[in-house]
Coordinates of C-alpha atoms and ligand atoms in Angstrom, one line a residue:
M1 CA 89.4 66.9 97.0
L2 CA 91.1 70.4 99.1
K3 CA 94.5 70.0 100.6
L4 CA 96.3 72.2 102.1
Y5 CA 99.5 72.4 104.3
N6 CA 99.2 72.1 107.6
T7 CA 101.9 73.9 110.4
L8 CA 101.5 70.6 112.1
T9 CA 101.8 67.6 110.9
K10 CA 104.2 70.2 108.2
K11 CA 102.2 68.4 105.4
V12 CA 99.9 69.1 103.1
E13 CA 96.7 66.9 103.8
E14 CA 93.2 66.1 102.4
F15 CA 91.4 68.6 104.0
I16 CA 88.3 67.1 106.3
P17 CA 86.1 68.9 107.9
I18 CA 84.7 67.6 111.6
D19 CA 81.4 69.0 110.9
P20 CA 80.6 68.2 107.2
N21 CA 77.8 70.3 107.1
E22 CA 80.1 73.7 109.0
V23 CA 83.6 74.5 108.4
R24 CA 85.0 76.4 111.6
I25 CA 87.8 79.1 110.8
Y26 CA 89.7 81.0 113.3
M27 CA 92.1 84.1 112.0
C28 CA 93.9 85.9 114.5
G29 CA 92.4 89.1 114.0
P30 CA 94.3 93.4 114.2
T31 CA 95.3 94.8 117.8
V32 CA 94.2 98.1 117.1
Y33 CA 96.3 101.3 118.2
D34 CA 96.7 102.2 114.5
Y35 CA 95.6 101.4 111.0
F36 CA 96.8 97.8 109.5
H37 CA 99.5 98.0 106.5
I38 CA 99.3 96.1 103.6
G39 CA 101.3 93.3 105.4
N40 CA 98.8 92.5 107.5
A41 CA 96.7 92.7 104.7
R42 CA 98.0 89.7 103.0
S43 CA 96.6 87.7 106.2
F44 CA 93.7 89.5 106.2
V45 CA 93.4 88.9 102.4
M46 CA 94.6 85.8 101.9
A47 CA 92.4 84.8 105.2
D48 CA 89.6 85.8 103.3
M49 CA 90.6 83.9 99.7
V50 CA 90.7 80.0 102.1
R51 CA 87.2 81.2 103.2
R52 CA 85.7 82.0 100.1
Y53 CA 87.2 78.7 98.5
L54 CA 85.5 77.0 100.6
E55 CA 82.4 78.2 100.2
Y56 CA 83.1 78.0 96.4
K57 CA 82.8 74.2 97.0
G58 CA 79.3 74.4 98.7
Y59 CA 80.9 74.2 103.0
N60 CA 78.7 76.6 104.8
V61 CA 81.9 78.2 106.5
K62 CA 82.0 80.0 110.1
F63 CA 84.6 82.2 111.1
V64 CA 85.3 84.2 113.5
M65 CA 88.6 87.2 112.8
N66 CA 88.9 88.2 117.3
I67 CA 89.8 92.2 117.9
T68 CA 92.4 92.8 120.6
D69 CA 91.3 96.1 122.6
V70 CA 93.9 95.5 124.9
D71 CA 97.6 95.3 125.2
D72 CA 100.4 96.8 126.3
K73 CA 100.5 98.8 122.1
I74 CA 96.9 100.4 123.7
I75 CA 97.9 101.5 127.0
K76 CA 101.1 102.9 124.7
K77 CA 99.7 104.8 122.8
A78 CA 96.6 106.3 124.2
N79 CA 99.4 107.8 127.0
E80 CA 101.2 109.0 124.6
E81 CA 97.8 110.7 123.1
R82 CA 96.0 111.6 126.6
R83 CA 93.0 109.9 125.3
S84 CA 91.6 106.3 127.5
T85 CA 92.2 103.3 125.7
N86 CA 88.4 102.1 125.0
D87 CA 88.7 106.7 122.3
V88 CA 92.1 104.5 120.8
T89 CA 90.0 101.6 120.5
T90 CA 87.4 102.6 119.1
D91 CA 88.2 105.0 116.7
Y92 CA 90.8 102.3 115.4
I93 CA 88.8 99.0 114.8
N94 CA 85.8 102.3 112.6
A95 CA 89.4 102.3 110.8
F96 CA 89.8 98.7 110.7
F97 CA 86.3 98.1 108.8
E98 CA 86.7 101.0 106.2
D99 CA 89.6 99.7 104.9
I100 CA 88.8 95.8 105.5
T101 CA 85.6 97.1 103.3
K102 CA 87.7 98.9 100.6
L103 CA 89.8 95.9 100.5
K104 CA 86.6 93.6 99.9
I105 CA 87.3 91.0 102.3
K106 CA 84.5 89.7 103.5
K107 CA 82.4 90.5 107.0
A108 CA 83.8 87.2 109.3
N109 CA 81.1 86.2 111.4
V110 CA 81.4 87.4 114.8
Y111 CA 84.9 89.9 115.9
P112 CA 84.8 88.9 119.4
K113 CA 86.5 91.9 121.9
A114 CA 88.9 91.5 123.9
T115 CA 87.5 93.0 126.4
E116 CA 83.3 91.6 125.4
H117 CA 85.4 88.6 126.8
M118 CA 86.4 89.1 130.2
N119 CA 84.6 86.0 131.7
E120 CA 85.3 83.3 129.0
I121 CA 89.2 84.4 129.5
I122 CA 89.0 84.4 133.4
D123 CA 86.5 81.5 133.4
I124 CA 89.3 79.1 131.1
I125 CA 92.7 80.3 133.9
K126 CA 91.1 79.0 136.4
K127 CA 90.4 75.8 134.8
L128 CA 93.8 76.2 134.2
E129 CA 94.9 77.0 137.9
D130 CA 92.4 73.7 138.5
K131 CA 94.6 71.4 136.8
S132 CA 98.3 72.8 137.7
F133 CA 98.7 74.0 134.6
A134 CA 98.4 78.2 135.9
Y135 CA 99.8 79.7 139.4
N136 CA 99.1 82.9 140.8
K137 CA 102.8 85.1 141.3
D138 CA 100.8 87.4 143.9
G139 CA 98.3 89.0 141.4
N140 CA 100.3 88.2 138.0
V141 CA 98.6 84.4 136.8
F142 CA 101.3 82.5 134.8
Y143 CA 101.5 78.9 132.4
D144 CA 104.0 76.7 133.0
V145 CA 104.4 75.8 130.3
K146 CA 106.6 72.6 131.2
H147 CA 103.7 70.9 133.0
F148 CA 102.5 70.8 128.4
N149 CA 103.6 68.3 127.2
G150 CA 102.8 69.0 123.8
Y151 CA 105.1 72.1 124.2
G152 CA 106.5 72.7 120.7
K153 CA 104.5 71.2 118.8
L154 CA 103.5 73.3 115.6
S155 CA 106.8 75.8 115.7
G156 CA 109.1 72.2 116.0
K157 CA 110.8 74.6 119.2
N158 CA 112.0 71.4 121.7
I159 CA 111.9 73.2 125.3
E160 CA 116.1 72.3 126.0
E161 CA 116.0 75.2 122.2
L162 CA 114.1 76.9 124.0
E163 CA 115.3 77.4 127.7
V164 CA 119.2 78.2 126.5
G165 CA 117.6 81.6 124.5
A166 CA 114.6 81.8 127.6
R167 CA 117.9 83.0 130.0
I168 CA 118.1 86.2 128.7
D169 CA 114.0 86.5 129.6
V170 CA 114.8 86.7 133.5
N171 CA 111.5 87.1 135.3
E172 CA 112.0 86.8 139.4
E173 CA 108.0 86.8 139.4
K174 CA 108.1 83.5 137.1
N175 CA 108.4 79.3 138.3
D176 CA 110.8 79.6 135.2
P177 CA 111.9 81.6 132.5
L178 CA 109.4 79.9 129.5
D179 CA 106.5 80.3 131.5
F180 CA 104.4 83.6 129.9
A181 CA 101.7 85.2 131.6
L182 CA 97.8 84.6 131.8
W183 CA 97.0 87.3 134.0
K184 CA 98.7 90.3 134.4
K185 CA 98.0 92.3 137.7
A186 CA 97.0 95.7 137.5
K187 CA 99.9 98.5 137.1
E188 CA 98.6 102.1 137.7
G189 CA 96.9 104.3 135.2
E190 CA 95.9 100.8 133.6
P191 CA 92.0 99.8 132.6
Y192 CA 92.0 96.1 134.7
W193 CA 88.8 93.7 135.0
E194 CA 88.1 91.8 139.1
S195 CA 89.5 88.9 138.9
P196 CA 89.8 86.0 142.0
W197 CA 93.4 87.1 141.4
G198 CA 92.6 90.8 141.7
K199 CA 92.7 94.2 139.4
G200 CA 94.1 93.2 136.3
R201 CA 94.2 92.5 132.1
P202 CA 94.1 88.9 130.3
G203 CA 97.1 88.4 128.3
W204 CA 98.1 87.8 124.6
H205 CA 97.3 84.3 124.0
I206 CA 94.3 83.8 126.9
E207 CA 91.9 86.2 124.0
C208 CA 92.7 83.9 120.7
S209 CA 92.0 80.4 123.5
A210 CA 89.3 82.0 124.9
M211 CA 86.8 83.4 122.4
S212 CA 87.5 81.0 119.9
C213 CA 86.2 77.9 122.3
K214 CA 83.1 80.3 123.0
H215 CA 82.8 80.6 119.0
L216 CA 83.7 78.2 117.5
G217 CA 83.6 75.4 120.3
E218 CA 86.5 73.4 122.0
T219 CA 88.7 71.3 118.5
F220 CA 87.9 73.3 115.1
D221 CA 89.3 72.9 111.6
I222 CA 90.9 75.5 110.8
H223 CA 92.8 78.5 112.7
A224 CA 94.7 81.4 110.5
G225 CA 97.1 83.6 111.1
G226 CA 100.7 85.3 109.8
N227 CA 103.8 83.2 110.2
D228 CA 104.8 85.1 112.4
L229 CA 102.0 83.9 115.5
I230 CA 103.9 80.5 114.7
F231 CA 105.8 81.0 118.0
P232 CA 105.0 81.7 120.9
H233 CA 101.5 83.6 120.2
H234 CA 100.7 80.2 118.2
E235 CA 102.1 77.5 120.5
N236 CA 101.2 79.1 123.6
E237 CA 97.3 78.8 122.3
I238 CA 97.4 75.0 121.9
A239 CA 99.2 74.5 125.5
Q240 CA 96.0 77.1 126.6
S241 CA 93.5 75.3 124.4
E242 CA 94.8 71.4 125.0
A243 CA 96.1 71.9 128.9
A244 CA 92.0 73.2 129.6
T245 CA 89.3 70.9 128.1
G246 CA 92.0 67.5 127.4
K247 CA 91.2 67.3 123.7
P248 CA 93.0 68.5 120.3
F249 CA 92.3 72.5 119.9
V250 CA 92.7 72.7 115.8
K251 CA 92.8 70.2 113.5
Y252 CA 94.4 72.0 110.2
W253 CA 97.1 75.4 110.5
L254 CA 97.2 78.0 108.1
H255 CA 100.2 79.7 108.0
F256 CA 100.5 83.1 105.7
G257 CA 104.1 84.6 104.3
F258 CA 105.0 88.0 105.5
L259 CA 104.9 89.9 102.7
N260 CA 108.1 92.2 103.5
I261 CA 110.2 95.0 101.4
N262 CA 113.7 95.1 100.4
E263 CA 113.4 91.3 101.8
E264 CA 113.2 92.7 105.2
K265 CA 109.1 91.8 107.2
M266 CA 106.6 94.9 107.1
S267 CA 106.2 95.9 110.1
K268 CA 105.0 98.5 112.7
S269 CA 108.3 98.3 114.9
L270 CA 110.8 98.2 112.2
G271 CA 108.5 101.4 110.8
N272 CA 109.3 100.2 107.4
F273 CA 105.5 100.0 106.6
F274 CA 102.5 101.8 104.3
T275 CA 99.0 101.6 105.1
A276 CA 96.4 99.6 104.0
R277 CA 94.5 102.5 102.9
D278 CA 97.7 105.1 101.9
V279 CA 98.5 102.0 99.2
L280 CA 94.6 102.2 98.9
K281 CA 95.1 105.3 97.6
R282 CA 97.5 104.5 94.5
Y283 CA 95.9 101.1 93.5
S284 CA 93.0 99.2 93.3
A285 CA 91.3 96.7 95.8
E286 CA 91.1 93.8 92.9
A287 CA 95.4 95.1 92.0
I288 CA 95.7 95.0 96.0
R289 CA 94.1 90.9 95.4
M290 CA 95.3 90.3 92.9
F291 CA 98.8 90.4 93.6
F292 CA 99.1 89.6 96.5
A293 CA 96.4 86.2 94.7
Q294 CA 100.2 86.2 92.4
A295 CA 101.9 84.4 95.0
Y296 CA 102.8 81.5 96.7
Y297 CA 100.4 82.4 100.5
R298 CA 102.8 80.8 102.8
G299 CA 106.1 81.5 100.3
P300 CA 107.6 85.8 101.3
L301 CA 106.2 88.2 99.3
N302 CA 108.7 92.0 97.9
F303 CA 105.9 94.9 97.6
T304 CA 106.8 96.7 94.8
D305 CA 105.8 99.5 92.9
D306 CA 106.5 97.9 90.3
L307 CA 104.9 94.4 91.2
L308 CA 101.4 96.8 91.4
A309 CA 101.2 98.9 88.9
A310 CA 101.9 95.3 86.4
A311 CA 98.8 93.9 88.6
E312 CA 96.6 96.7 87.8
K313 CA 97.9 96.4 83.7
G314 CA 97.4 93.2 83.8
L315 CA 93.5 93.3 85.6
E316 CA 92.8 95.8 82.5
K317 CA 92.7 92.4 80.4
I318 CA 89.6 91.3 83.0
T319 CA 87.7 94.3 82.5
N320 CA 87.6 94.6 79.0
L321 CA 86.2 91.7 79.1
V322 CA 83.6 92.3 81.8
D323 CA 82.6 95.7 79.6
K324 CA 82.1 93.2 76.7
I325 CA 79.8 91.4 77.9
N326 CA 77.9 93.7 80.0
D327 CA 77.4 95.8 77.2
E328 CA 76.0 92.7 75.2
L329 CA 73.7 91.4 78.0
K330 CA 72.4 94.4 77.7
K331 CA 72.2 93.7 73.4
N332 CA 70.3 90.5 75.1
I333 CA 71.1 88.8 71.3
S334 CA 69.2 85.9 70.9
S335 CA 70.8 84.2 67.5
D336 CA 71.9 80.6 65.5
V337 CA 75.9 81.5 67.1
K338 CA 76.3 78.9 70.1
P339 CA 79.6 79.2 70.1
E340 CA 81.5 75.8 71.5
F341 CA 83.7 76.5 74.2
D342 CA 85.0 74.1 76.9
F343 CA 83.9 76.1 80.2
K344 CA 83.9 72.8 81.8
S345 CA 87.4 72.3 81.5
F346 CA 88.2 75.7 82.7
Y347 CA 86.2 75.6 86.2
Q348 CA 88.0 71.8 86.3
R349 CA 91.9 73.5 86.3
F350 CA 90.6 76.1 88.6
E351 CA 89.6 73.4 91.3
E352 CA 92.8 72.0 90.4
A353 CA 94.6 74.8 91.0
M354 CA 92.7 75.9 94.4
D355 CA 92.9 72.3 95.2
E356 CA 95.9 72.1 95.6
D357 CA 96.9 73.5 98.5
L358 CA 95.4 77.1 97.4
N359 CA 97.5 77.9 94.0
T360 CA 96.1 81.2 93.9
S361 CA 98.9 82.3 91.6
Q362 CA 98.5 79.3 89.0
A363 CA 93.9 80.0 89.5
V364 CA 94.9 83.9 88.2
A365 CA 96.6 81.9 86.2
V366 CA 93.6 79.7 84.1
I367 CA 91.7 82.5 84.8
F368 CA 92.8 84.8 82.4
D369 CA 93.7 81.9 79.9
F370 CA 90.7 82.0 79.8
V371 CA 89.9 85.7 79.4
K372 CA 92.5 85.0 76.2
E373 CA 90.0 82.0 74.8
V374 CA 87.1 84.0 75.1
N375 CA 88.0 87.1 73.8
R376 CA 89.6 84.5 70.4
V377 CA 85.9 83.5 70.2
I378 CA 84.4 87.1 70.2
A379 CA 86.6 88.3 67.3
S380 CA 86.1 85.1 65.3
S381 CA 82.6 85.4 65.5
E382 CA 79.1 88.0 65.1
N383 CA 76.7 88.3 65.8
I384 CA 76.9 85.8 69.5
D385 CA 73.7 85.0 71.0
V386 CA 73.4 86.0 74.9
N387 CA 73.9 82.9 76.8
F388 CA 77.9 82.1 75.5
Y389 CA 78.0 85.6 77.2
N390 CA 75.9 84.5 80.2
D391 CA 78.4 81.6 80.6
V392 CA 81.1 83.3 80.8
K393 CA 79.5 86.4 83.1
T394 CA 79.2 82.9 85.4
F395 CA 82.6 81.5 85.4
L396 CA 83.9 84.7 86.0
T397 CA 82.0 85.6 88.3
K398 CA 82.4 82.7 90.5
T399 CA 86.0 82.0 90.9
A400 CA 87.5 85.4 90.0
D401 CA 85.5 88.0 91.7
N402 CA 83.8 84.9 94.2
V403 CA 86.7 83.4 95.2
L404 CA 89.2 86.1 94.3
D405 CA 87.1 88.9 94.0
I406 CA 89.7 90.7 91.2
V407 CA 86.9 91.8 89.4
D408 CA 83.9 93.8 89.7
F409 CA 81.0 93.4 87.3
N410 CA 78.8 96.3 89.6
K411 CA 81.8 98.8 87.8
T412 CA 80.8 98.8 84.7
R413 CA 81.8 102.0 82.5
T414 CA 79.3 104.2 80.9
G415 CA 80.1 105.3 77.6
D416 CA 81.1 108.9 78.7
D417 CA 83.7 106.0 81.7
K418 CA 84.5 104.8 78.4
L419 CA 85.5 107.5 76.4
V420 CA 87.9 108.8 79.4
N421 CA 90.4 105.8 79.2
D422 CA 89.9 105.6 75.8
L423 CA 91.8 109.6 75.8
I424 CA 94.1 108.5 78.7
E425 CA 95.1 104.8 77.0
L426 CA 95.5 107.2 74.3
L427 CA 98.1 110.1 76.1
I428 CA 99.9 107.2 77.6
T429 CA 100.3 105.2 73.4
L430 CA 101.6 109.5 72.4
R431 CA 103.4 109.5 75.4
T432 CA 105.3 106.0 75.2
E433 CA 105.8 106.4 71.3
A434 CA 107.6 110.0 73.0
K435 CA 109.3 108.8 75.1
K436 CA 110.4 106.0 72.3
N437 CA 111.6 108.8 69.9
K438 CA 112.9 110.1 73.5
N439 CA 111.3 113.3 73.7
Y440 CA 111.3 113.0 77.2
Q441 CA 110.2 116.5 77.7
L442 CA 107.0 116.2 75.6
S443 CA 106.7 112.6 78.1
D444 CA 107.0 113.6 81.5
T445 CA 104.7 117.1 80.4
I446 CA 102.4 114.3 79.2
R447 CA 102.2 112.6 82.6
D448 CA 102.7 116.2 84.3
R449 CA 99.9 117.4 83.0
L450 CA 97.7 114.5 84.0
K451 CA 99.1 114.5 87.2
E452 CA 97.5 117.9 88.2
L453 CA 94.1 117.0 86.4
G454 CA 93.7 113.5 89.5
I455 CA 95.5 111.1 86.8
V456 CA 98.4 109.0 88.1
L457 CA 100.3 107.4 85.7
Q458 CA 102.1 103.8 86.4
D459 CA 105.2 101.8 85.0
S460 CA 105.5 98.5 84.6
K461 CA 107.3 95.8 82.8
E462 CA 103.6 95.4 80.9
G463 CA 103.2 98.5 80.3
T464 CA 101.4 101.7 82.0
S465 CA 97.9 101.6 84.1
Y466 CA 96.4 105.5 85.2
K467 CA 94.4 105.3 88.5
I468 CA 91.7 108.9 88.9
G469 CA 91.1 110.6 92.0
K470 CA 92.9 110.8 95.0
Ligands
LIG501 P1 99.0 92.6 114.1 O1 97.8 93.3 113.6 O2 100.9 92.9 114.5 O3 98.5 91.4 115.0 O4 99.2 91.1 112.8 C1 97.3 91.9 112.1 C2 98.0 90.2 111.9 O5 98.6 90.2 110.4 C3 98.8 88.6 112.3 O6 98.0 87.1 111.9 C4 99.5 88.4 112.0 O7 100.1 88.3 111.4 C5 99.6 89.0 109.7 N1 101.0 89.9 110.1 C6 101.8 90.9 110.5 N2 102.5 91.1 109.9 C7 103.0 90.9 108.3 C8 103.2 91.4 107.2 N3 104.4 91.9 107.4 N4 103.3 90.2 106.6 C9 102.1 89.3 106.8 N5 101.5 88.5 107.4 C10 101.4 89.8 108.4
LIG502 ZN1 94.8 85.2 118.1

C-alpha cells in the first residue's frame, strides 16, 4: 500500500487513484529562458521516480509537464539578446529535452505549452469573470482572492497574515493587494494575443489551471512541483480551478525539497547554480540520480562534490555486478548449481521502502544489500546455473533500472573497456599508496597525467572514482 505525504492535508495518506485504471499527474515544468540547473533537475528527477514507481505498481500513468513559454523572464532575455521570444524559447526547449534525456527522465505523455493553449486560458478566465471571481481593470484581469473561500488551504497561510505582507506590494490597478493577475495587458514590444479584454498575455498561474484541465480533466490525482511553488503558484491554481469548475482540483499535492548550495536554495536569481548539463559533464546520470535518491524527497539536500563523487563510487559496486551478470548470461551455463536465494524478500523490502512515502534512500540501501548478498553467493559457488543470473538481472532491472534508473544494463563494458577500467583502478590504487607515503609529487603527477588523457579523478570519503571524457 503506497502512502504519500499530501501537502494539502499535511498528512501521510494512502494513495487511492480516482480512476483505478489510470493515475493522472501534473508536474510544473520549466520556464524556458535558460538551461535548467541541477536544483530544477532534483524536482524533475524525483517526479520521474514517483511516476516510475506508480508504473512499477502496475498503474497506467498519464504524466503531463507544462512548458512555460511566455513570461517576463523570457521577454527580458529576448530583449537582451535582440532576438524574438520564439527564438529564445525554441532554443531552450530543445536544450531542455536534451538535458532530461541525458538525465534519463522518462518522457511525459504531453508537454503542453502556454502559447498553444490561449483558447483554453481565455475560456477559464471568462468563466471566472462570469462567476465574479475575476474583474477587468482596463485590460488587466485580476483574480478576486477574497471571493474564494478556501484561499490558503494548501500553504496554510491565512488572509490576515497575507494582508500584512501584501501591503508592500501595492498596485493601483488591483482592488485588493492580495489579488493576482490572470491576464496582463500588452505593453509596447511584448508578445500579445487577442482576447475579450484586448491584446495581452496570460499570467503564469492560470496557464497551469488551463493546461492541467485540458489534459487531465477537472479533477486529477497528483500535482507536483518544488517547494517554492506551494505559495503562491499552487495556492492560486487551486483558487482558479476550483472556482471555475466548482470541483476539487487535485487529490494529492506532492512537493520536493530544495537542492541547496551552502545551505541556501540553488536558484537562477541568486546566481548560485550549476546547470544540469555542466554537472552531467562531471558525473554520470546514474550518479546524479542516486545522489537525489539517497535523500528524502521532501527535505533539503546540499549539493556537494563529495556526495556526488561518493555516489559515483558507490555505483561501481552495482556496475561490477552488472558486468558479471552480462558475462554469465553470455556464457549461458546450465548446471545443477542453483543457489537458494530469497528474491521475494528483497522485492518486499524494496516495496516497503518505496511505499513508505517514497523512501528512496532506503530503497537504494536494499539494492546495495542485494548486490552484497549476490556477490557473497557468487563467491561461494562455481558454475552457477544461468537462471540465477537471470533472476538477479530481473530484480535489478525492475528496481534499480526501471524505478530509480541508477543502473544501465546496456552500458556493457567490452573487453577493452574492462582493461581500461582495471588499469585506471590500478593507477588509483598506486596514487592512494603514494599519498599514504606522503609522496604527493607522485600522487599529483598521476592525477594530472590522467587528466591530460581526459580521465578526471574525484576523491570522496568512499574512495576515488573517475570519469572519462568531456
Ligand atoms: P522554474 O523553471 O524555476 O519554474 O522551476 C522548474 C521546477 O524546478 C519547479 O518545479 C521548481 O519548483 C523546481 N525548483 C526550482 N529551484 C529548485 C531547487 N533549488 N531545488 C529543487 N527544485 C527546484
Ligand atoms: Zn504550474
